[in-house]
Coordinates of C-alpha atoms in Angstrom, one line a residue:
Chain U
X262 CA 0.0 0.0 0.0
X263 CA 1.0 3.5 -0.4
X264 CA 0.7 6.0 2.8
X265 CA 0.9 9.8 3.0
X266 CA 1.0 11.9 5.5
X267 CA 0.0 15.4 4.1
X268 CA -0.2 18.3 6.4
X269 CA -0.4 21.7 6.2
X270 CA 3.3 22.6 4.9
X271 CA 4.7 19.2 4.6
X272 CA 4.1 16.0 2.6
X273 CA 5.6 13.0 2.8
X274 CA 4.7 9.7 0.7
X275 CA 5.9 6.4 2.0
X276 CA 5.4 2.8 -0.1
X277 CA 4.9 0.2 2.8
X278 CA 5.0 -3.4 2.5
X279 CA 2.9 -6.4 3.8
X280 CA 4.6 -6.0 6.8
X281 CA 4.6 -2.7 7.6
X282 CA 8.3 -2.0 6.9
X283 CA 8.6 1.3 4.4
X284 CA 10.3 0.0 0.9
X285 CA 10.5 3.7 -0.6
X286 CA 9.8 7.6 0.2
X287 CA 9.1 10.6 -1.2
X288 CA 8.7 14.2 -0.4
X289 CA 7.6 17.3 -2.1
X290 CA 7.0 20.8 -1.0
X291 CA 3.3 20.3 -1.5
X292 CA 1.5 21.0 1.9
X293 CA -2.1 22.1 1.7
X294 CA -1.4 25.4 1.7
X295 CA 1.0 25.3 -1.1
X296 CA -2.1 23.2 -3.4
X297 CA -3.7 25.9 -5.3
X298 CA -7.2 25.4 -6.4
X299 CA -7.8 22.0 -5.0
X300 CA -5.2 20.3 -7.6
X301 CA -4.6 17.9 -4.7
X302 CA -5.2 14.8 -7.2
X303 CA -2.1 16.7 -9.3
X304 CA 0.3 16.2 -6.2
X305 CA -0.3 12.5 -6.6
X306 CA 0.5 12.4 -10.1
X307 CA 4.0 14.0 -9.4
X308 CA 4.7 12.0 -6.6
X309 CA 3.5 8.4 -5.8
X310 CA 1.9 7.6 -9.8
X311 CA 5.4 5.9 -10.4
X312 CA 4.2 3.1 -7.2
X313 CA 0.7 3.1 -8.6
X314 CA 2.2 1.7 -12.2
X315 CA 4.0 -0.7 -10.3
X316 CA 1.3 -2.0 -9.2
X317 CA 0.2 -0.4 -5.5
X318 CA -3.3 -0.1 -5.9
X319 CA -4.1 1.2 -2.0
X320 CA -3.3 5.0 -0.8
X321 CA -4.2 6.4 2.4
X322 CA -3.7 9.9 3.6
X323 CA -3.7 11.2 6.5
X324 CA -3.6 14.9 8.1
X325 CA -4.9 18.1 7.2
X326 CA -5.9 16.8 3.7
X327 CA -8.9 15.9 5.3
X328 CA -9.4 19.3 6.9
X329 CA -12.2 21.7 5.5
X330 CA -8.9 23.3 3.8
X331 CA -7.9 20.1 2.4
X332 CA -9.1 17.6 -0.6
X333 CA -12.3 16.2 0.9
X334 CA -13.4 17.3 4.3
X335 CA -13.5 14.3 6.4
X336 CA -15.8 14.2 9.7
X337 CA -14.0 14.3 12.9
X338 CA -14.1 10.5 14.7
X339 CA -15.2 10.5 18.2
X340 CA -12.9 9.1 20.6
X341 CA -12.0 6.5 21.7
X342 CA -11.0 5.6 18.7
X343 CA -8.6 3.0 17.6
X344 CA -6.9 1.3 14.0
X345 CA -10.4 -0.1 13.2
X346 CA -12.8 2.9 14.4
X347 CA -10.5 5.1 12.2
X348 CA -10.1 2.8 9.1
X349 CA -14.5 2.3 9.0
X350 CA -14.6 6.5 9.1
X351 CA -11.9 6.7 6.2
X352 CA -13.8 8.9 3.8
X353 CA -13.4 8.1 -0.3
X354 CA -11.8 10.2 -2.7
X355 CA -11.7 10.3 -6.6
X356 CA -8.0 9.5 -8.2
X357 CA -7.7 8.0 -11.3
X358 CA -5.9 4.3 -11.4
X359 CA -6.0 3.6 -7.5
X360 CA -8.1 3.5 -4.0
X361 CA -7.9 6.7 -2.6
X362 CA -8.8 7.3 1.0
X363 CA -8.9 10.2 4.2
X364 CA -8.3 9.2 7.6
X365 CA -9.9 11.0 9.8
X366 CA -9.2 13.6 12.6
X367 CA -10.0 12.7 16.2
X368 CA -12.3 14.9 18.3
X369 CA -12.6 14.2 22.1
X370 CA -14.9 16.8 24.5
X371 CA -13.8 17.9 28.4
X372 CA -15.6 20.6 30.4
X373 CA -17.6 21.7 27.7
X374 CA -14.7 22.4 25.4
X375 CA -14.3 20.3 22.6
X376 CA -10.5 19.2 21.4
X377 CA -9.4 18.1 18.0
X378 CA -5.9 16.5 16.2
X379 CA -5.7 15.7 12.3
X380 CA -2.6 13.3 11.4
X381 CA -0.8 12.9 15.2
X382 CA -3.9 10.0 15.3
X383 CA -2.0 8.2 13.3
X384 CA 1.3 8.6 14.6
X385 CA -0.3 7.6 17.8
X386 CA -1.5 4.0 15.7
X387 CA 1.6 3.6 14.8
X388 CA 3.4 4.3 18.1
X389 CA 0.7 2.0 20.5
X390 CA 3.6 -0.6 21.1
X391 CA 5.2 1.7 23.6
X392 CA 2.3 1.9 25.4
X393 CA 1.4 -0.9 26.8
X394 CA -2.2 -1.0 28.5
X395 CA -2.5 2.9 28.8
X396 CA 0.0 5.6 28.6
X397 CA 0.2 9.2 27.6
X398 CA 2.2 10.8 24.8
X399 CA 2.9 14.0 24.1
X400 CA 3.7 15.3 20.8
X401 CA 5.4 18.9 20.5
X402 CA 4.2 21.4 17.8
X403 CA 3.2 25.0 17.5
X404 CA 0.0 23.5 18.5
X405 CA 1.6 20.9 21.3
X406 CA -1.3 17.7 22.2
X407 CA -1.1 15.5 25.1
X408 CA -2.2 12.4 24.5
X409 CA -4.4 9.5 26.4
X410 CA -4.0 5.9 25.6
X411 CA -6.1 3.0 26.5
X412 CA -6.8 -0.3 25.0
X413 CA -5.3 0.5 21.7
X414 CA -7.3 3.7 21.6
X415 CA -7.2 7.1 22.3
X416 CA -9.2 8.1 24.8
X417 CA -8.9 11.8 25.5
X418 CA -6.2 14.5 24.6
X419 CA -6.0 18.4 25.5
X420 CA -3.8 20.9 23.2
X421 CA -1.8 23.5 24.4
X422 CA -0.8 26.7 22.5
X423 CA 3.0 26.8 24.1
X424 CA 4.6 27.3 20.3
X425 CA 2.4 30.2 18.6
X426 CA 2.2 31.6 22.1
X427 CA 5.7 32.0 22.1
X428 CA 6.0 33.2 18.9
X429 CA 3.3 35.8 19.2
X430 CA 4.5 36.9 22.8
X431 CA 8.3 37.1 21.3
X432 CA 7.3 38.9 17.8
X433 CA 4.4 41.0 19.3
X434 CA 4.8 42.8 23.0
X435 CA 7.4 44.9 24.8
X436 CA 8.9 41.3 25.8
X437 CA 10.7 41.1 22.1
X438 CA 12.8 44.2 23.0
X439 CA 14.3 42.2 25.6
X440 CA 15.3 39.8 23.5
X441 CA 17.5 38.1 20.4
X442 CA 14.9 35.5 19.5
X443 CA 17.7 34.0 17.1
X444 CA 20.3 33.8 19.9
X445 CA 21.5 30.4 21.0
X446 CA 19.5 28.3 23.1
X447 CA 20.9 29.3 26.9
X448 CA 20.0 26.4 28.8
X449 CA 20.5 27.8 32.5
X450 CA 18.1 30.5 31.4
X451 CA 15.8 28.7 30.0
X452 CA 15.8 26.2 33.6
X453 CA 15.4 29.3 35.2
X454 CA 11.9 30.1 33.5
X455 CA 10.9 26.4 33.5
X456 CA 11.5 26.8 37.4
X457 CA 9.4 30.4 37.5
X458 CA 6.6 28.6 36.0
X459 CA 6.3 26.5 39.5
X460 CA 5.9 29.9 41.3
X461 CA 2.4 31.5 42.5
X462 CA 0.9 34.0 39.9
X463 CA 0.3 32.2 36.9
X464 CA 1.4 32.7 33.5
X465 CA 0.3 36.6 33.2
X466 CA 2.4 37.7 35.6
X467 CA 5.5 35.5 35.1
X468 CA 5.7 37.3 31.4
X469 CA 6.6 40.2 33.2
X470 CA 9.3 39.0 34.7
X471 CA 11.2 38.8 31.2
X472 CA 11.1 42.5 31.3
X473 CA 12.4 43.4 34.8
X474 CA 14.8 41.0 35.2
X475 CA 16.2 42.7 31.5
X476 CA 15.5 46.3 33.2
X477 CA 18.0 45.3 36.2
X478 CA 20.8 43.6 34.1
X479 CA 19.8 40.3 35.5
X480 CA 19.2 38.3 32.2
X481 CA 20.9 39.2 28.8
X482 CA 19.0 40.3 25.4
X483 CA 20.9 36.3 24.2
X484 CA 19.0 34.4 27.2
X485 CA 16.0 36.2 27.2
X486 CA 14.1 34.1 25.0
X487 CA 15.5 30.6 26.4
X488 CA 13.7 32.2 29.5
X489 CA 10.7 32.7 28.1
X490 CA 10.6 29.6 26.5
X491 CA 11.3 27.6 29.9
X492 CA 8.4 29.5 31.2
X493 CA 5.7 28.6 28.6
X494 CA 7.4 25.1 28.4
X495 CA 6.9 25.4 32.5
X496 CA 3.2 26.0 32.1
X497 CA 2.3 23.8 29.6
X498 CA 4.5 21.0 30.6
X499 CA 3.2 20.9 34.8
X500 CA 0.0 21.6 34.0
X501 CA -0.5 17.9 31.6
X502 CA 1.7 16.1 34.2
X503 CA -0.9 16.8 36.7
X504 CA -4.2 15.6 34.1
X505 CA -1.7 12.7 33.5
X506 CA -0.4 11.3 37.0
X507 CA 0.1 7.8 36.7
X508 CA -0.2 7.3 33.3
X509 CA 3.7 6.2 33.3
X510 CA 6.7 7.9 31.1
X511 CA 5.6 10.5 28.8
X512 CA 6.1 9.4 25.2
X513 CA 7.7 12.2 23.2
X514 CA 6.7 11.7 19.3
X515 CA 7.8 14.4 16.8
X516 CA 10.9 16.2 15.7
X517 CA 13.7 14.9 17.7
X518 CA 15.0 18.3 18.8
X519 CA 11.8 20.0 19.9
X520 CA 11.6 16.4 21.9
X521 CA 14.7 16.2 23.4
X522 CA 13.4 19.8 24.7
X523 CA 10.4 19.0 26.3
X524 CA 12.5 15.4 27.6
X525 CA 14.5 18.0 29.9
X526 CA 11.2 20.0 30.9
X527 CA 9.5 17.2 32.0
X528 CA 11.9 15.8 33.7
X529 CA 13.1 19.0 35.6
X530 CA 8.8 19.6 36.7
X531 CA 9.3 16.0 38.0
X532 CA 7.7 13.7 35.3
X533 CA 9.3 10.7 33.4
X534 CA 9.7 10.7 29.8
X535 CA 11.5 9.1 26.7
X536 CA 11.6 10.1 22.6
X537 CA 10.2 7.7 20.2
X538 CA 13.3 6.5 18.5
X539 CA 11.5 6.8 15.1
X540 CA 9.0 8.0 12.8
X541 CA 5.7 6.8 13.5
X542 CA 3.8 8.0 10.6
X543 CA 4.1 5.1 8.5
X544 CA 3.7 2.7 10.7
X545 CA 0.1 4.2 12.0
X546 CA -0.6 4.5 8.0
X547 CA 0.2 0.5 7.7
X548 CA -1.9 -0.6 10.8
X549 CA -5.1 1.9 10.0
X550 CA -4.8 0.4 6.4
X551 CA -4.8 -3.4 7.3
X552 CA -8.3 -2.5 9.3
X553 CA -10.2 -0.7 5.9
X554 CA -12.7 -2.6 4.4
X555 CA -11.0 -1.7 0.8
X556 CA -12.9 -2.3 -2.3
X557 CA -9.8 -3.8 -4.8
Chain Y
X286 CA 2.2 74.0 43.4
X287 CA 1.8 72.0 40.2
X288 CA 1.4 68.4 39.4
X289 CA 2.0 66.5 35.8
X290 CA 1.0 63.2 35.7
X291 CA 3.7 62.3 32.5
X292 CA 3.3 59.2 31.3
X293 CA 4.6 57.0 27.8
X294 CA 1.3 58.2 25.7
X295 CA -0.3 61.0 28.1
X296 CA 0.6 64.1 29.7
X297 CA -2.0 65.2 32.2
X298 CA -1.2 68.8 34.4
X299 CA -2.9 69.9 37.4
X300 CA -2.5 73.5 38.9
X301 CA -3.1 72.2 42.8
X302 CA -4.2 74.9 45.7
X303 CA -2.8 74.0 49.0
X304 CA -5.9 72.0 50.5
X305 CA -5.0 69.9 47.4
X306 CA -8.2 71.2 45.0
X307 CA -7.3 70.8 41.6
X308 CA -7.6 74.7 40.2
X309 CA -6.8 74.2 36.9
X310 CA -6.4 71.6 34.3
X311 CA -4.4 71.4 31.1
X312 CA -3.2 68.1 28.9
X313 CA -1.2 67.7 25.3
X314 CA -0.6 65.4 22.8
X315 CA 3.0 65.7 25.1
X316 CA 3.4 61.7 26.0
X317 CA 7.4 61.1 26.5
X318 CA 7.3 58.7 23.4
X319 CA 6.0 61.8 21.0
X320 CA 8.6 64.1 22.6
X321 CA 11.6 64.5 20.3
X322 CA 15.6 64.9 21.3
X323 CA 14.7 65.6 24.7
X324 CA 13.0 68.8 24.5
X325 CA 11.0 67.7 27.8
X326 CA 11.6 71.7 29.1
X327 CA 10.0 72.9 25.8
X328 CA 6.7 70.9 26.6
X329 CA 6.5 72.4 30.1
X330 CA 6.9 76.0 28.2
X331 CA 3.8 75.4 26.1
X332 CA 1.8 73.8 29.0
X333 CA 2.2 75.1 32.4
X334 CA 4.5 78.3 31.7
X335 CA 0.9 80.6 32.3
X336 CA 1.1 79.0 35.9
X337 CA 4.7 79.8 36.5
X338 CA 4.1 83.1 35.0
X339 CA 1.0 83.8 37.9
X340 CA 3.5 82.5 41.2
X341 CA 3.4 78.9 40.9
X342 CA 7.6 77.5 41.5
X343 CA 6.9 74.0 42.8
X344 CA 6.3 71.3 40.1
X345 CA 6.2 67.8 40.8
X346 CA 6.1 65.4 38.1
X347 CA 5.2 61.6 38.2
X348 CA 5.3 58.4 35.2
X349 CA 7.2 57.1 32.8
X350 CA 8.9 61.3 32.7
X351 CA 11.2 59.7 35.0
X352 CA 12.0 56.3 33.4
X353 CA 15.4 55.9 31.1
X354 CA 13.4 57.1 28.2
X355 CA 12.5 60.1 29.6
X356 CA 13.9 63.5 31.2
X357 CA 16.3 62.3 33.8
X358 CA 16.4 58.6 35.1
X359 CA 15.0 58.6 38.4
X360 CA 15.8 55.0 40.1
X361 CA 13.4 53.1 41.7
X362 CA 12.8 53.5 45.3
X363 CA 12.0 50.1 47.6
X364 CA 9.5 49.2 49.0
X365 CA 8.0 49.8 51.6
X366 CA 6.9 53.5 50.2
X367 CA 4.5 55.9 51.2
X368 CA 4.6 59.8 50.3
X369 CA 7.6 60.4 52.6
X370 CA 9.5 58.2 50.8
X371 CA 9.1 59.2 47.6
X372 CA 9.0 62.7 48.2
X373 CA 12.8 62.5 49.7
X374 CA 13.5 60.4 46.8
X375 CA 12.4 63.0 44.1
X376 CA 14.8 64.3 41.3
X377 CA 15.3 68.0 40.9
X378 CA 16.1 68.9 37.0
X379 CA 16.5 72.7 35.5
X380 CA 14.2 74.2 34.4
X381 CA 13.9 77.9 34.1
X382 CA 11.4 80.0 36.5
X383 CA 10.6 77.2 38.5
X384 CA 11.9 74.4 40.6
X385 CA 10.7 71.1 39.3
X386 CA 11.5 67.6 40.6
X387 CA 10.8 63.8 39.6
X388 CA 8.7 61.3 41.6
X389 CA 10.7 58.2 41.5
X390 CA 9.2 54.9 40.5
X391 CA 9.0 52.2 42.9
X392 CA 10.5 48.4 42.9
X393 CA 9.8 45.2 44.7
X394 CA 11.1 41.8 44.6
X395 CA 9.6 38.5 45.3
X396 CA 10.6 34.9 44.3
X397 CA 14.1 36.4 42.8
X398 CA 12.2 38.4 40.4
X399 CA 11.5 42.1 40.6
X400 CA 8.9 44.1 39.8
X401 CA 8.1 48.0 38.5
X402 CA 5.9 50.7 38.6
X403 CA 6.2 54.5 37.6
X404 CA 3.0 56.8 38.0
X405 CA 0.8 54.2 39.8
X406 CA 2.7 54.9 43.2
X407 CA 1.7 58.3 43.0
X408 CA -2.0 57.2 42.0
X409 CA -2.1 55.0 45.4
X410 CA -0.7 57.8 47.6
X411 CA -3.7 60.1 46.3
X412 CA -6.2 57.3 47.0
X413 CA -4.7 55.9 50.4
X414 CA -7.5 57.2 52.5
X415 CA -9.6 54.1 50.8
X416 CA -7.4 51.2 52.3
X417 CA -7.8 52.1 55.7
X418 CA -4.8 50.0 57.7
X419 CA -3.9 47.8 55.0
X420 CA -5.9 47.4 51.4
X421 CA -5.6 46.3 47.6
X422 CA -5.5 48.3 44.8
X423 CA -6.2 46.9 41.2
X424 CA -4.9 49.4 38.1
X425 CA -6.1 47.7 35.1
X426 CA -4.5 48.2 32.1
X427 CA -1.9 47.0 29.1
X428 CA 0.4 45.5 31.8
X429 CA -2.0 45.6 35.1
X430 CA -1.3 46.3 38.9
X431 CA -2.1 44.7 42.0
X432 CA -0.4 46.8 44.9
X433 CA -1.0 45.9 48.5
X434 CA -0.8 49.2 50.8
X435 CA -0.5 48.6 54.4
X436 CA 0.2 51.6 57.3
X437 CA -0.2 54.5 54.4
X438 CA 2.8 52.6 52.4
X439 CA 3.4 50.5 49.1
X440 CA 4.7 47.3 50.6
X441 CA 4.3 44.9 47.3
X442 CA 2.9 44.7 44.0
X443 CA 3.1 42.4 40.9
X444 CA 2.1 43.0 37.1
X445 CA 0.1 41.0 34.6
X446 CA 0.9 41.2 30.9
X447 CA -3.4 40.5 30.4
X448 CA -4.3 43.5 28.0
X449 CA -0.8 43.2 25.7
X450 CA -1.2 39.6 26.3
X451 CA -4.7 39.6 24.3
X452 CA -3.3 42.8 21.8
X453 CA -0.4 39.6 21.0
X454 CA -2.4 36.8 20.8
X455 CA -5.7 38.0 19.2
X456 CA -3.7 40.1 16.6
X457 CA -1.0 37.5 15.8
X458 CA -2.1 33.9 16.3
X459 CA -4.4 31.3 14.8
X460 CA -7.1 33.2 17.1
X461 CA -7.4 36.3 15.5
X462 CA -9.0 34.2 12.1
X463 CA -11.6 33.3 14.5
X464 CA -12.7 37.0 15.9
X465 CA -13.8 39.9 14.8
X466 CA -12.2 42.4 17.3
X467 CA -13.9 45.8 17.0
X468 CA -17.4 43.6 17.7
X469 CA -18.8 45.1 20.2
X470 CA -18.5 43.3 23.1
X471 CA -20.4 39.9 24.9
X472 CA -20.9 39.8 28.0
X473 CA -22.2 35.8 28.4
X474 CA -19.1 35.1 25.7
X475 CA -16.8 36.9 28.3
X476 CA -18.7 35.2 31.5
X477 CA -18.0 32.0 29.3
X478 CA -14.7 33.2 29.5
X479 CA -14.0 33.6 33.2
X480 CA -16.0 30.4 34.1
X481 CA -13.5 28.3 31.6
X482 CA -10.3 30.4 33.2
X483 CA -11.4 27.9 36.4
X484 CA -10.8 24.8 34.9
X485 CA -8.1 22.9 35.7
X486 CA -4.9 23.1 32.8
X487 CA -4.0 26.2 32.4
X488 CA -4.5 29.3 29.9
X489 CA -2.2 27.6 27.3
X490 CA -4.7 25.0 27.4
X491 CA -7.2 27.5 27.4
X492 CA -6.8 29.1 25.4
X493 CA -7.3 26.3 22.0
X494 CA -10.9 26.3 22.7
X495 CA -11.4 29.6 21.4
X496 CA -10.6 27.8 18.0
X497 CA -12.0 24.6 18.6
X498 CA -15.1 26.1 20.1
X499 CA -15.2 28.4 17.0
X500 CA -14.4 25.8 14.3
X501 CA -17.4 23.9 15.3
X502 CA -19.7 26.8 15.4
X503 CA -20.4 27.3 19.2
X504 CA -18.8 30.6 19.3
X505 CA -18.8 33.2 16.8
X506 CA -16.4 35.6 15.1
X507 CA -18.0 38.4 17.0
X508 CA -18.2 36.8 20.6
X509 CA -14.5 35.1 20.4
X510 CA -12.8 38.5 21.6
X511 CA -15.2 39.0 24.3
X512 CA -14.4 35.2 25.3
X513 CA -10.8 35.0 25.1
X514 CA -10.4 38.6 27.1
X515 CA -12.7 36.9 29.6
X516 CA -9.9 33.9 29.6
X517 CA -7.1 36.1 30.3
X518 CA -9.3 38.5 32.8
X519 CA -9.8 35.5 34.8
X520 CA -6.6 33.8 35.1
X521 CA -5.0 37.2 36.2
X522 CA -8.0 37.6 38.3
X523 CA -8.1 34.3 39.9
X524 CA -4.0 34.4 40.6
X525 CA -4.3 37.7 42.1
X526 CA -7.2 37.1 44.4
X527 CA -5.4 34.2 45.6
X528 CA -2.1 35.9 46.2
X529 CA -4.6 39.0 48.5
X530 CA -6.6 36.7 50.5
X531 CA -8.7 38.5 53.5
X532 CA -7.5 42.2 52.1
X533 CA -10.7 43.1 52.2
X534 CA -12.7 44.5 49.0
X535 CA -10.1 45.3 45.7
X536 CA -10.1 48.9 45.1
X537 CA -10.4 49.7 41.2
X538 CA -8.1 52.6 39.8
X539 CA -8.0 53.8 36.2
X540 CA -10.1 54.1 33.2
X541 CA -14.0 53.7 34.4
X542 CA -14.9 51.3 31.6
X543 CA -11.8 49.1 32.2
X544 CA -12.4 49.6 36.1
X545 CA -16.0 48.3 35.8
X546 CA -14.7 44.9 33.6
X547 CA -12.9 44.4 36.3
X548 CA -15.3 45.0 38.8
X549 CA -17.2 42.4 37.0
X550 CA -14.4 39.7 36.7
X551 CA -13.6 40.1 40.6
X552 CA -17.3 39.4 41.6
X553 CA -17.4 36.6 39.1
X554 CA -14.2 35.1 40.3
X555 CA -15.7 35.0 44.3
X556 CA -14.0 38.3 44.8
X557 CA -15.3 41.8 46.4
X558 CA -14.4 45.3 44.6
X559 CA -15.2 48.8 44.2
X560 CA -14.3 51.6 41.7
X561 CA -12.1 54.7 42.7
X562 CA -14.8 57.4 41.8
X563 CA -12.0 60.0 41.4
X564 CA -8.8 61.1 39.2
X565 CA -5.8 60.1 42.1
X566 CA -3.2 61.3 40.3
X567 CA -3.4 65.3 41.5
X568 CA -4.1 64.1 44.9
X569 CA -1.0 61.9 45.1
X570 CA 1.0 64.4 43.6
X571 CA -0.6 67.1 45.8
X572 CA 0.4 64.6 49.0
X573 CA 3.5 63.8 47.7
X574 CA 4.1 67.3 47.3
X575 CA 3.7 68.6 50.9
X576 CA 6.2 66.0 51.8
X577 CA 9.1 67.7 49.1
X578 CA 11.9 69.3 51.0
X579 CA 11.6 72.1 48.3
X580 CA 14.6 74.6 48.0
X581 CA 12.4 77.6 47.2

């Protein structure tokens, strides 16, 4: 079968075998919001069509190409959902010479507030060995989820805006004066905030901080940032250990330097945690497409 | 004597009599950030020369005037501080016909981090006669004040980043695609707010649902502002009524409409508060003033 996981800015084609194990890639700078006019069907002719001749009749995708942004908008599955309650809501789509299908998104709902993830369900499908009976994973972004595990499924997950707030809190208030944003990471500073972040006052107040202790000399324009970063990291990071108390090691899935970040941060707010030692993408892709009912 | 309450975008001056009624009023477009190359003394020519002109030689001024950025640095005085303080702290600088000094700002420290005000302090001096023994204040605004006053004197304060913290994130995240800003605003979508700001996982967390709640239609473009300010308005809230438990009512100084949102949030967050019905600026400086060890 062929899998894809197709997000927003990235896309990345894998060619998997009976077994799971990925016989060929491809990449292409063709995110959704690179796709112009909905030529999504295009992307697949540049890419994977050479697999397809050979004789790979079964595509998958996963991610925001089943957002309303993407190809075909594919319903949110509730949780908990699992290989085979994802693989029954796969949603059709029309390519010329092969089966093409949408995984889709996972929606969960806590205090009134409903959550949603497109393409880290998969990653989680492809990850479940390290989780034994239940576990939680977190999976660092821009948009970072923390994930719930039980069974095979997922069961619940909350998202935290750590990455776009930093951004926005860096590019857009009196805090970015304080600061090179480009500067080397400084870990001692950036301890420093992630140990702030335990203090009374919440998150409001400790942003302050990043401007007086730059008024009194006490942390450079280079560490500035590492700071702040340690403090959102702080927030977000003791704030999911305590929804997640004993759910065992955190499982870090993502980009192996944003994980080896959050590693330290959880274990410095007193959790356990360890990186997924690979890509987990093709994997979930293989184990979701053994469970779909497909028609060839 | 006169009084100029100089801050970073406002310039406010008050001819004071000596019972401390405010005999005349003048203001310019004279904020230290639209003054160029320093000509501070040139502003003070345009604005309160007629008063120097009729007998007036004792001007006081308070704000930002006295930060780096403005006439003549004038460093931070500790806490605790009351009017003595401050007034033997002032900074004389020339000016010709009259003498006028500097009200220094004040510093604190707590948890290894400081904190900074310049112009509030002289606000809470005019206003002391509401705290009684000891008291809270509450100045709402871009980066907001909670000051505790005990035995006529400043003894501790902290600042929230809420109202640049919503300016950053409405204007320059995902969450400003969800809101339309200038809508005017909603109360139940800002009670919704402060309700969610009690939920356990933090305003990272939090803050998500203002897209999720939005991307399935449960809160619209123009209710998402009011919503997300009440988010922010709570978790400062919240924090700060925790930090001032049994200091009896929160007393509300600054900008009436901000004041009252407050007022709002407080009594919504299980808090008691009640709105400064006066300017305190030209009674602080006025207080502050009698305490001056003037040369003339």
């Amino acid at each position: 079968m062929i899998g894809v996981d197709w997000g927003t800015s990235s896309f990345r084609a894998y060619r998997i075998g009976p077994n799971g194990q990925v016989l060929d890639k491809a990449s292409a700078h063709s995110g959704i919001m690179f796709v112009e006019n909905g030529r999504f069907a295009d992307v697949l002719r540049r890419t994977i069509q050479p697999w397809v001749n050979g004789g790979e009749r079964r595509v998958l995708l996963s991610g925001m190409i089943g957002s309303r942004q993407g190809w075909v908008e594919a319903p949110y599955a509730n949780c908990p959902a699992g290989a085979a309650d994802l693989a029954s809501a796969t949603i059709p789509v029309t390519y010329d010479g092969a089966e093409v299908r949408i995984i889709p998104g996972v929606t969960t709902e806590e205090a009134g507030v409903p959550e949603v993830m497109r393409g880290e369900e998969t990653q989680i499908i492809g990850a479940l060995a390290e989780f034994g009976d239940r576990g939680v994973a977190c999976m660092p972004g821009s948009h970072s989820k923390w994930v719930r595990i039980e069974g095979g499924r997922i069961t619940g997950f909350s998202t935290y805006m750590t990455g776009e707030g930093f951004a926005a809190l860096s590019g857009h208030t009196i805090l970015g004066r304080m600061m090179k944003v480009d500067a080397p990471a400084d870990p001692d500073a950036l301890r420093q905030g992630l140990a702030r972040s335990g203090d009374a006052g919440g998150l409001l107040r400790h942003l302050f901080g990043v401007r007086t202790l730059g008024l009194f000399g006490r942390l450079s324009e280079t560490s500035a940032a590492s700071y702040l970063s340690g403090l959102l990291l702080g927030h977000e990071v003791r704030a999911a250990l305590a929804a997640h108390e004993n759910a065992g090691p955190v499982v870090l899935i993502g980009d192996p330097k944003l994980c080896g970040l959050y590693a330290d941060a959880i274990a410095f707010c007193g959790g356990a945690a360890r990186n997924l030692a690979y890509e987990a993408a093709p994997a979930g892709l293989h184990r979701i497409g053994q469970a779909v009912a497909w028609a060839a």
